[in-house]
């Protein structure tokens, strides 16, 4: 026993080695993904405890939204329903995923307060739990996309697979958002409210219900909205047969920005979170 | 060899929600001993101040002192939950902490599911989790209740389960808060036996407690904390004797006034 190297915990306030410790947190959190996975499944199960159709309420409410908004806005915006409905279905599902994730991200560390103050777990685990939970929840909408495509009879070709990198990018951004928003909202409790307001506004500013073409020559202004390129990388391949390079450049740029800010925050303030929650 | 070395260890808790200036002034005026403002003008409470100690293999250390002396904060710092604001801390050896038995328990899950969850919290593999499940199931003696959501447990049953899960380990460094001394008498006999073997197996034990009986029976050394400082450190009888004789504490030094 003595010959084995003992696990050593060393903390030195005058030499905090913040970057190394943040990396260790990330590595430990990612390698124990099974814990985050199990916790996310528990969250979802507990949320719908006693409910007959459980998480399929997500599917049902999205379906009702798609049909209702589809009929109304295809008339209002004078769009062909067979073109508009696939657009709306994919947009709404992606948007709902983002809109559900963001408020949960603001809360992901505060709600784990009891665990953070009692068990030395990597913070990454709490962020990952939030991401997994939202992935599980969003996955219940997938059948809906299939149903819409089959009913309309406009099944995307092979280029539809190009939505996969977009989905992965969304997952990465979700994780960065959980770290960043989770930390900043643990420290400043008002940010959560501000974020909720921004998300409401963003729903109308992002081409979820309306189509980009309606903006005419002002469409370039959409690039100032970070949600647009993220949404478009997934929607484009599924609905419009592909996306422009510009959209991908913007999506990658905004993602790099978010990840950079999240990483900087994580490195600098990770050790303070136990005092904040 | 397992060891704990603290050198100038300091922990300060920021009080974030006393932003109002008048409230801040009142707080500072009343409790100038431990509350102060730091360089960025936040109100901070000095929870642990400049602690120096070395705990070596075989030592059984009791942390004693009145409420708010910093015992639990020190335990949590040793467990790696709070990172020191000042000074240095080195803990060599695998740590097992019995600080809060209920942490991470899900009331909507059954006892068995909670045991598996605890295994995941500890980063165990499938074999380890299966062993933990078998061990905790037998020891808790909950029988068929293991498959009932823990929300429906009585207080005593919850403690049995929490105790069984928490103590199913063999760490080199054992950190304990005094919670585990609560429980029904029938269970305590069984619990003590198990705790004794846990303590015997550990290289180092650190326990925070108010109960001098426990200290005398289990410990070889006592560290007395007061207002975040070590005021006495030595063999159990020496420290407890002085406490019982009511030796007055040295007047606590006021916190450095920077703000």
Coordinates of C-alpha atoms in Angstrom, one line a residue:
Chain A
X1 CA 0.0 0.0 0.0
X2 CA 2.8 2.4 0.9
X3 CA 4.4 2.0 -2.4
X4 CA 1.4 3.3 -4.3
X5 CA 1.2 7.0 -4.9
X6 CA -1.5 8.4 -2.7
X7 CA -4.2 10.5 -4.2
X8 CA -3.2 14.0 -3.1
X9 CA -5.3 17.1 -2.8
X10 CA -3.2 20.2 -2.7
X11 CA -4.6 23.8 -2.6
X12 CA -2.3 26.8 -2.3
X13 CA -4.0 30.2 -2.3
X14 CA -0.8 32.0 -3.4
X15 CA -0.4 29.7 -6.4
X16 CA -4.0 28.7 -7.3
X17 CA -3.1 27.0 -10.7
X18 CA -6.6 27.9 -11.9
X19 CA -6.3 26.7 -15.5
X20 CA -5.0 23.3 -14.5
X21 CA -7.7 22.8 -11.9
X22 CA -10.4 23.9 -14.3
X23 CA -9.1 21.4 -16.8
X24 CA -9.1 18.7 -14.1
X25 CA -12.7 19.6 -13.2
X26 CA -13.7 19.3 -16.9
X27 CA -11.9 16.0 -17.3
X28 CA -13.4 14.5 -14.1
X29 CA -16.8 15.7 -15.0
X30 CA -16.7 14.3 -18.5
X31 CA -15.3 11.0 -17.5
X32 CA -18.1 10.6 -14.9
X33 CA -20.8 11.4 -17.5
X34 CA -22.7 8.4 -16.3
X35 CA -23.6 10.3 -13.1
X36 CA -24.8 13.3 -15.0
X37 CA -26.8 11.0 -17.3
X38 CA -28.4 9.2 -14.4
X39 CA -29.3 12.5 -12.7
X40 CA -30.7 13.9 -15.9
X41 CA -32.9 10.8 -16.3
X42 CA -34.1 11.1 -12.7
X43 CA -34.9 14.8 -13.2
X44 CA -37.1 14.0 -16.2
X45 CA -38.8 11.1 -14.4
X46 CA -39.5 13.2 -11.3
X47 CA -40.8 16.1 -13.4
X48 CA -43.5 13.9 -15.0
X49 CA -44.1 11.7 -12.0
X50 CA -47.7 10.5 -12.0
X51 CA -48.4 11.9 -15.4
X52 CA -50.0 9.4 -17.8
X53 CA -48.1 10.4 -21.0
X54 CA -45.2 11.9 -19.2
X55 CA -42.5 13.6 -21.3
X56 CA -44.7 13.1 -24.4
X57 CA -46.5 16.2 -23.2
X58 CA -43.6 18.0 -24.8
X59 CA -44.4 16.3 -28.1
X60 CA -48.1 17.0 -27.8
X61 CA -47.8 20.7 -27.0
X62 CA -45.3 21.2 -29.8
X63 CA -47.6 19.4 -32.2
X64 CA -50.5 21.7 -31.2
X65 CA -48.3 24.7 -31.6
X66 CA -47.1 23.6 -35.0
X67 CA -50.6 23.0 -36.4
X68 CA -52.1 26.1 -34.9
X69 CA -49.3 28.5 -35.8
X70 CA -48.9 26.8 -39.2
X71 CA -52.5 27.4 -40.2
X72 CA -52.6 31.0 -38.9
X73 CA -49.2 32.2 -40.1
X74 CA -49.3 30.5 -43.5
X75 CA -52.4 32.6 -44.2
X76 CA -51.1 35.8 -42.5
X77 CA -47.8 35.7 -44.3
X78 CA -49.3 34.3 -47.5
X79 CA -47.1 31.3 -47.5
X80 CA -47.7 27.9 -49.2
X81 CA -48.5 25.5 -46.3
X82 CA -46.4 22.7 -47.8
X83 CA -43.3 25.0 -47.7
X84 CA -44.2 26.7 -44.4
X85 CA -45.1 23.7 -42.3
X86 CA -41.7 21.9 -42.4
X87 CA -40.0 25.2 -41.8
X88 CA -42.2 25.9 -38.8
X89 CA -41.9 22.4 -37.3
X90 CA -38.1 22.3 -37.4
X91 CA -37.8 25.9 -36.3
X92 CA -40.1 25.6 -33.4
X93 CA -38.6 22.4 -32.1
X94 CA -35.1 23.8 -32.2
X95 CA -36.2 27.0 -30.7
X96 CA -38.2 25.4 -27.9
X97 CA -35.1 23.3 -27.1
X98 CA -33.0 26.5 -26.8
X99 CA -35.8 28.4 -24.9
X100 CA -36.2 25.5 -22.4
X101 CA -32.5 25.1 -21.9
X102 CA -31.5 28.7 -21.3
X103 CA -33.6 29.3 -18.1
X104 CA -32.6 25.9 -16.8
X105 CA -28.9 26.8 -17.5
X106 CA -29.3 29.9 -15.3
X107 CA -30.4 27.7 -12.5
X108 CA -28.2 24.7 -13.0
X109 CA -25.7 25.4 -10.2
X110 CA -28.1 27.2 -7.8
X111 CA -30.4 24.2 -7.9
X112 CA -27.5 21.9 -7.1
X113 CA -26.7 23.9 -4.0
X114 CA -27.3 21.1 -1.6
X115 CA -24.8 18.8 -3.4
X116 CA -22.2 21.5 -4.2
X117 CA -21.9 22.4 -0.5
X118 CA -21.7 18.8 0.7
X119 CA -19.9 16.7 -1.9
X120 CA -16.7 17.6 -3.8
X121 CA -18.1 17.0 -7.3
X122 CA -16.8 18.6 -10.5
X123 CA -19.0 21.6 -11.5
X124 CA -18.9 20.1 -15.0
X125 CA -21.2 17.3 -13.8
X126 CA -24.0 19.8 -12.9
X127 CA -23.7 21.5 -16.3
X128 CA -23.7 18.2 -18.1
X129 CA -26.8 17.1 -16.1
X130 CA -28.6 20.1 -17.4
X131 CA -27.5 19.5 -21.0
X132 CA -28.5 15.8 -20.9
X133 CA -31.8 16.6 -19.4
X134 CA -32.7 19.0 -22.2
X135 CA -31.4 16.5 -24.9
X136 CA -33.7 13.8 -23.5
X137 CA -36.6 16.2 -23.4
X138 CA -36.0 17.5 -26.9
X139 CA -35.6 14.0 -28.3
X140 CA -39.3 13.4 -27.6
X141 CA -40.0 15.9 -30.5
X142 CA -38.2 13.9 -33.1
X143 CA -41.2 11.8 -34.2
X144 CA -43.0 15.0 -34.8
X145 CA -40.5 16.1 -37.5
X146 CA -40.9 12.7 -39.2
X147 CA -44.7 13.0 -39.1
X148 CA -44.7 16.5 -40.6
X149 CA -42.2 15.5 -43.4
X150 CA -44.2 12.4 -44.3
X151 CA -47.6 14.2 -44.3
X152 CA -46.3 17.0 -46.5
X153 CA -44.4 14.5 -48.6
X154 CA -41.2 16.6 -48.6
X155 CA -38.6 14.3 -47.2
X156 CA -35.1 15.9 -47.2
X157 CA -32.4 14.2 -49.2
X158 CA -28.9 13.0 -48.1
X159 CA -28.1 16.7 -47.4
X160 CA -30.3 16.3 -44.3
X161 CA -27.5 14.6 -42.6
X162 CA -25.6 17.9 -42.6
X163 CA -27.9 18.9 -39.8
X164 CA -25.9 16.6 -37.5
X165 CA -22.9 19.0 -37.2
X166 CA -25.4 21.7 -36.4
X167 CA -26.9 19.6 -33.6
X168 CA -23.4 18.9 -32.2
X169 CA -22.6 22.6 -32.3
X170 CA -25.9 23.3 -30.4
X171 CA -24.9 20.7 -27.8
X172 CA -21.5 22.3 -27.3
X173 CA -23.1 25.8 -27.0
X174 CA -25.6 24.4 -24.5
X175 CA -22.8 23.1 -22.3
X176 CA -20.9 26.4 -22.5
X177 CA -24.1 28.3 -21.7
X178 CA -24.8 26.1 -18.7
X179 CA -21.3 26.8 -17.3
X180 CA -21.4 30.5 -18.0
X181 CA -25.0 31.3 -17.1
X182 CA -25.0 28.8 -14.2
X183 CA -22.0 30.6 -12.6
X184 CA -23.0 34.1 -13.3
X185 CA -26.6 33.5 -12.0
X186 CA -25.2 31.9 -8.9
X187 CA -23.4 35.1 -8.1
X188 CA -25.9 37.7 -9.4
X189 CA -29.5 36.4 -8.9
X190 CA -31.0 39.1 -11.1
X191 CA -29.4 37.8 -14.3
X192 CA -31.9 35.0 -14.6
X193 CA -34.8 37.5 -14.9
X194 CA -32.9 39.5 -17.5
X195 CA -32.1 36.3 -19.5
X196 CA -35.8 35.4 -19.5
X197 CA -36.7 38.7 -21.0
X198 CA -34.0 38.5 -23.6
X199 CA -35.3 35.1 -24.7
X200 CA -38.8 36.4 -25.1
X201 CA -37.6 39.2 -27.3
X202 CA -35.2 36.8 -29.2
X203 CA -38.1 34.6 -30.2
X204 CA -39.7 37.4 -32.2
X205 CA -36.3 38.6 -33.6
X206 CA -35.3 35.2 -34.8
X207 CA -36.8 33.7 -38.0
X208 CA -38.7 31.0 -36.1
X209 CA -42.2 31.7 -37.3
X210 CA -41.3 33.9 -40.3
X211 CA -39.0 33.0 -43.1
X212 CA -35.8 34.9 -43.8
X213 CA -36.9 35.8 -47.4
X214 CA -39.6 38.2 -45.9
X215 CA -36.8 40.5 -44.7
X216 CA -35.8 41.1 -48.3
X217 CA -32.6 43.0 -48.7
X218 CA -32.3 43.5 -44.9
X219 CA -31.6 39.8 -44.4
X220 CA -27.9 40.5 -43.6
X221 CA -28.9 42.1 -40.4
X222 CA -29.9 38.7 -39.1
X223 CA -26.2 37.9 -38.7
X224 CA -26.2 40.2 -35.6
X225 CA -28.6 37.7 -34.0
X226 CA -26.5 34.8 -32.6
X227 CA -29.6 32.6 -32.5
X228 CA -30.1 32.8 -36.3
X229 CA -27.0 31.1 -37.5
X230 CA -27.3 28.4 -34.8
X231 CA -30.9 27.7 -35.8
X232 CA -30.1 27.8 -39.5
X233 CA -27.3 25.2 -39.4
X234 CA -29.9 22.7 -38.3
X235 CA -32.9 23.9 -40.2
X236 CA -31.1 24.7 -43.5
X237 CA -30.1 21.1 -44.4
X238 CA -33.5 19.7 -43.3
X239 CA -35.8 22.2 -44.9
X240 CA -34.0 24.3 -47.5
X241 CA -31.6 21.8 -48.9
X242 CA -28.4 23.3 -47.3
X243 CA -26.9 26.4 -45.7
X244 CA -24.5 29.1 -46.9
X245 CA -20.9 29.2 -45.8
X246 CA -21.6 32.6 -44.2
X247 CA -24.1 31.0 -41.8
X248 CA -21.6 28.4 -40.7
X249 CA -18.9 31.0 -40.3
X250 CA -21.2 33.1 -38.1
X251 CA -22.4 30.0 -36.1
X252 CA -18.8 29.0 -35.4
X253 CA -17.8 32.5 -34.6
X254 CA -20.6 33.0 -32.0
X255 CA -19.9 29.5 -30.6
X256 CA -16.2 30.3 -30.2
X257 CA -17.1 33.5 -28.4
X258 CA -19.5 31.8 -26.0
X259 CA -17.1 29.0 -25.3
X260 CA -14.3 31.5 -24.8
X261 CA -16.2 33.6 -22.3
X262 CA -17.4 30.5 -20.5
X263 CA -13.9 29.0 -20.3
X264 CA -12.5 32.3 -19.0
X265 CA -15.2 32.5 -16.3
X266 CA -14.8 28.9 -15.4
X267 CA -11.1 29.2 -15.0
X268 CA -11.3 32.4 -12.9
X269 CA -14.2 31.7 -10.7
X270 CA -14.7 27.9 -10.5
X271 CA -13.4 27.7 -6.9
X272 CA -15.7 30.5 -5.7
X273 CA -18.9 28.7 -6.7
X274 CA -19.2 26.8 -3.4
X275 CA -19.3 30.2 -1.7
X276 CA -21.9 31.7 -4.1
X277 CA -24.7 29.1 -4.2
Chain B
X1 CA 1.7 7.8 4.1
X2 CA -1.5 9.6 4.7
X3 CA -1.2 13.1 6.1
X4 CA -2.9 16.5 6.3
X5 CA -0.8 19.6 6.4
X6 CA -2.3 23.1 6.8
X7 CA -0.1 26.1 6.5
X8 CA -1.8 29.5 7.2
X9 CA -5.1 28.0 6.0
X10 CA -7.7 30.8 5.7
X11 CA -11.3 30.7 4.5
X12 CA -13.5 33.7 4.2
X13 CA -17.2 33.7 3.4
X14 CA -18.4 36.6 1.4
X15 CA -21.8 37.9 2.4
X16 CA -23.3 39.0 -0.9
X17 CA -26.7 40.0 0.2
X18 CA -25.7 42.8 2.6
X19 CA -25.3 45.4 -0.1
X20 CA -27.2 48.2 1.6
X21 CA -24.6 50.5 3.1
X22 CA -26.5 51.1 6.4
X23 CA -26.9 47.4 7.1
X24 CA -23.3 46.9 6.3
X25 CA -22.2 49.6 8.7
X26 CA -24.4 48.1 11.4
X27 CA -23.0 44.6 10.9
X28 CA -19.5 45.8 10.9
X29 CA -20.0 47.9 14.1
X30 CA -21.5 45.0 15.9
X31 CA -19.3 42.2 15.0
X32 CA -16.0 43.8 14.1
X33 CA -14.2 40.7 15.3
X34 CA -14.9 38.4 12.4
X35 CA -16.8 40.5 9.9
X36 CA -14.8 42.9 7.9
X37 CA -14.8 44.4 4.4
X38 CA -12.2 43.1 2.0
X39 CA -10.2 45.0 -0.7
X40 CA -13.1 45.1 -3.1
X41 CA -15.4 46.4 -0.4
X42 CA -17.4 43.2 0.1
X43 CA -18.4 42.1 3.6
X44 CA -16.7 38.9 4.5
X45 CA -16.8 36.6 7.5
X46 CA -13.5 35.1 8.5
X47 CA -14.6 31.5 9.0
X48 CA -11.1 30.0 9.4
X49 CA -8.1 32.2 10.1
X50 CA -4.5 31.3 9.6
X51 CA -4.7 27.7 10.8
X52 CA -1.4 25.7 11.1
X53 CA -1.4 22.0 11.9
X54 CA -0.1 18.7 10.7
X55 CA -2.0 15.5 11.2
X56 CA 0.0 12.3 10.6
X57 CA -0.8 8.6 10.2
X58 CA -2.7 7.0 13.1
X59 CA -4.0 10.2 14.6
X60 CA -7.6 10.5 15.7
X61 CA -8.4 14.2 15.9
X62 CA -11.4 15.8 17.4
X63 CA -12.4 19.3 16.4
X64 CA -14.1 20.9 19.4
X65 CA -15.4 24.4 20.1
X66 CA -18.7 26.3 20.4
X67 CA -21.2 26.7 17.5
X68 CA -19.8 28.8 14.7
X69 CA -16.2 28.1 15.7
X70 CA -15.5 26.8 12.3
X71 CA -15.5 23.0 12.8
X72 CA -17.7 22.0 9.9
X73 CA -16.1 24.6 7.6
X74 CA -12.7 23.0 8.4
X75 CA -14.1 19.6 7.6
X76 CA -15.5 20.8 4.3
X77 CA -12.3 22.5 3.5
X78 CA -10.4 19.2 4.2
X79 CA -12.9 17.4 1.9
X80 CA -12.1 19.8 -0.9
X81 CA -15.4 21.6 -1.0
X82 CA -14.2 25.0 -0.1
X83 CA -10.9 26.1 -1.6
X84 CA -8.7 28.1 0.7
X85 CA -8.6 31.9 0.3
X86 CA -5.2 32.1 1.9
X87 CA -2.5 29.7 2.9
X88 CA -1.9 26.1 1.8
X89 CA -3.5 22.8 2.3
X90 CA -2.2 19.4 1.4
X91 CA -4.2 16.2 2.0
X92 CA -2.5 13.0 1.1
X93 CA -4.7 9.9 1.0
X94 CA -8.1 8.8 -0.2
X95 CA -10.7 10.9 1.6
X96 CA -14.1 9.6 2.8
X97 CA -16.4 12.1 4.3
X98 CA -19.4 11.6 6.5
X99 CA -20.4 15.2 6.6
X100 CA -24.0 15.3 5.4
X101 CA -25.6 11.9 5.0
X102 CA -28.6 13.1 3.0
X103 CA -26.6 15.0 0.4
X104 CA -27.5 13.9 -3.1
X105 CA -30.4 11.7 -2.0
X106 CA -33.4 11.8 -4.3
X107 CA -36.7 11.5 -2.3
X108 CA -38.6 10.3 -5.3
X109 CA -36.3 7.3 -5.9
X110 CA -36.5 4.1 -4.0
X111 CA -33.9 3.1 -1.5
X112 CA -32.2 0.8 -3.9
X113 CA -32.1 3.5 -6.6
X114 CA -30.6 5.9 -4.1
X115 CA -27.8 3.4 -3.3
X116 CA -27.0 3.1 -7.0
X117 CA -27.0 6.8 -7.3
X118 CA -24.6 7.2 -4.4
X119 CA -22.3 4.7 -6.1
X120 CA -22.3 6.9 -9.2
X121 CA -21.6 10.0 -7.1
X122 CA -18.6 8.2 -5.8
X123 CA -17.5 7.3 -9.3
X124 CA -17.8 3.6 -8.8
X125 CA -17.9 1.1 -11.7
X126 CA -20.8 -1.4 -12.1
X127 CA -19.1 -4.1 -9.9
X128 CA -18.5 -1.5 -7.1
X129 CA -22.1 -0.3 -7.3
X130 CA -23.4 -3.9 -7.0
X131 CA -21.2 -4.5 -4.0
X132 CA -22.4 -1.2 -2.4
X133 CA -26.0 -2.2 -3.0
X134 CA -25.6 -5.6 -1.4
X135 CA -23.8 -4.2 1.5
X136 CA -26.0 -1.2 2.2
X137 CA -29.1 -3.3 1.7
X138 CA -28.1 -5.9 4.3
X139 CA -26.8 -3.4 6.8
X140 CA -29.7 -1.0 6.7
X141 CA -32.1 -3.9 7.4
X142 CA -34.8 -2.1 5.4
X143 CA -36.0 -5.3 3.7
X144 CA -38.9 -4.7 1.4
X145 CA -38.8 -1.0 2.1
X146 CA -35.8 -0.8 -0.1
X147 CA -38.1 -0.8 -3.1
X148 CA -40.3 2.1 -1.8
X149 CA -39.5 5.7 -2.6
X150 CA -37.5 7.2 0.3
X151 CA -40.1 10.0 0.5
X152 CA -42.2 7.5 2.3
X153 CA -39.6 6.6 4.9
X154 CA -39.8 7.4 8.6
X155 CA -37.0 9.6 10.0
X156 CA -35.4 6.5 11.5
X157 CA -35.5 4.6 8.2
X158 CA -33.9 7.5 6.4
X159 CA -31.1 7.6 8.8
X160 CA -30.5 3.9 8.6
X161 CA -30.3 4.1 4.8
X162 CA -28.1 7.2 4.8
X163 CA -25.8 5.7 7.4
X164 CA -25.5 2.4 5.6
X165 CA -24.6 4.1 2.3
X166 CA -22.2 6.6 3.8
X167 CA -20.3 4.1 5.8
X168 CA -19.9 1.5 3.1
X169 CA -16.3 2.6 2.3
X170 CA -12.8 2.2 3.6
X171 CA -11.0 5.5 3.2
X172 CA -7.6 6.4 4.4
X173 CA -8.7 9.7 5.7
X174 CA -12.1 9.7 7.4
X175 CA -13.9 13.1 8.0
X176 CA -16.9 13.0 10.2
X177 CA -19.5 15.4 11.5
X178 CA -21.4 14.4 14.6
X179 CA -24.7 13.8 12.8
X180 CA -24.2 10.0 12.8
X181 CA -24.7 9.9 16.5
X182 CA -28.4 10.5 16.0
X183 CA -30.5 7.4 15.5
X184 CA -32.7 5.0 17.4
X185 CA -31.1 3.1 20.2
X186 CA -31.7 -0.3 18.6
X187 CA -29.7 0.8 15.5
X188 CA -27.0 2.5 17.4
X189 CA -25.4 -0.7 18.7
X190 CA -25.0 -2.0 15.2
X191 CA -23.9 1.4 13.9
X192 CA -21.2 1.8 16.5
X193 CA -19.7 -1.5 15.6
X194 CA -19.5 -0.5 12.0
X195 CA -18.1 3.0 12.8
X196 CA -15.5 1.4 15.0
X197 CA -14.3 -0.8 12.1
X198 CA -14.4 2.2 9.8
X199 CA -12.3 4.2 12.2
X200 CA -9.9 1.4 12.8
X201 CA -9.4 0.9 9.1
X202 CA -8.7 4.6 8.4
X203 CA -5.2 6.0 8.7
X204 CA -6.5 9.4 9.9
X205 CA -9.8 10.4 11.4
X206 CA -11.0 14.0 11.9
X207 CA -14.3 14.4 13.7
X208 CA -16.2 17.6 14.6
X209 CA -18.2 17.1 17.8
X210 CA -19.6 18.7 20.9
X211 CA -19.8 15.4 22.8
X212 CA -16.7 15.0 25.1
X213 CA -17.7 11.4 25.7
X214 CA -17.1 10.6 22.0
X215 CA -13.8 12.6 22.0
X216 CA -12.5 10.7 25.0
X217 CA -13.4 7.3 23.7
X218 CA -12.4 7.7 20.1
X219 CA -9.7 10.4 19.8
X220 CA -6.0 10.8 20.6
X221 CA -5.8 14.5 19.9
X222 CA -8.1 17.5 20.2
X223 CA -8.0 20.8 18.3
X224 CA -10.1 23.5 19.9
X225 CA -11.4 26.2 17.6
X226 CA -12.8 29.5 18.6
X227 CA -13.9 32.2 16.2
X228 CA -12.1 30.5 13.4
X229 CA -8.7 30.2 15.1
X230 CA -7.0 27.3 16.8
X231 CA -6.8 28.1 20.6
X232 CA -5.6 24.8 21.8
X233 CA -4.1 21.7 20.2
X234 CA -2.8 18.7 22.0
X235 CA -3.7 15.4 23.8
X236 CA -7.4 15.0 24.5
X237 CA -7.2 15.3 28.2
X238 CA -5.1 18.4 28.1
X239 CA -7.5 20.3 25.8
X240 CA -10.8 19.0 27.3
X241 CA -9.5 19.5 30.8
X242 CA -8.8 23.1 30.1
X243 CA -12.3 23.5 28.5
X244 CA -14.0 21.9 31.5
X245 CA -12.0 23.9 34.0
X246 CA -13.3 26.9 32.1
X247 CA -10.0 28.4 31.3
X248 CA -10.8 31.8 29.8
X249 CA -10.0 32.1 26.1
X250 CA -7.5 34.6 25.0
X251 CA -9.3 37.6 23.8
X252 CA -9.9 37.2 20.0
X253 CA -7.9 39.6 17.9
X254 CA -10.0 42.0 16.0
X255 CA -10.1 41.5 12.2
X256 CA -7.8 43.7 10.2
X257 CA -9.8 46.8 9.2
X258 CA -9.1 47.4 5.6
X259 CA -12.4 48.8 4.4

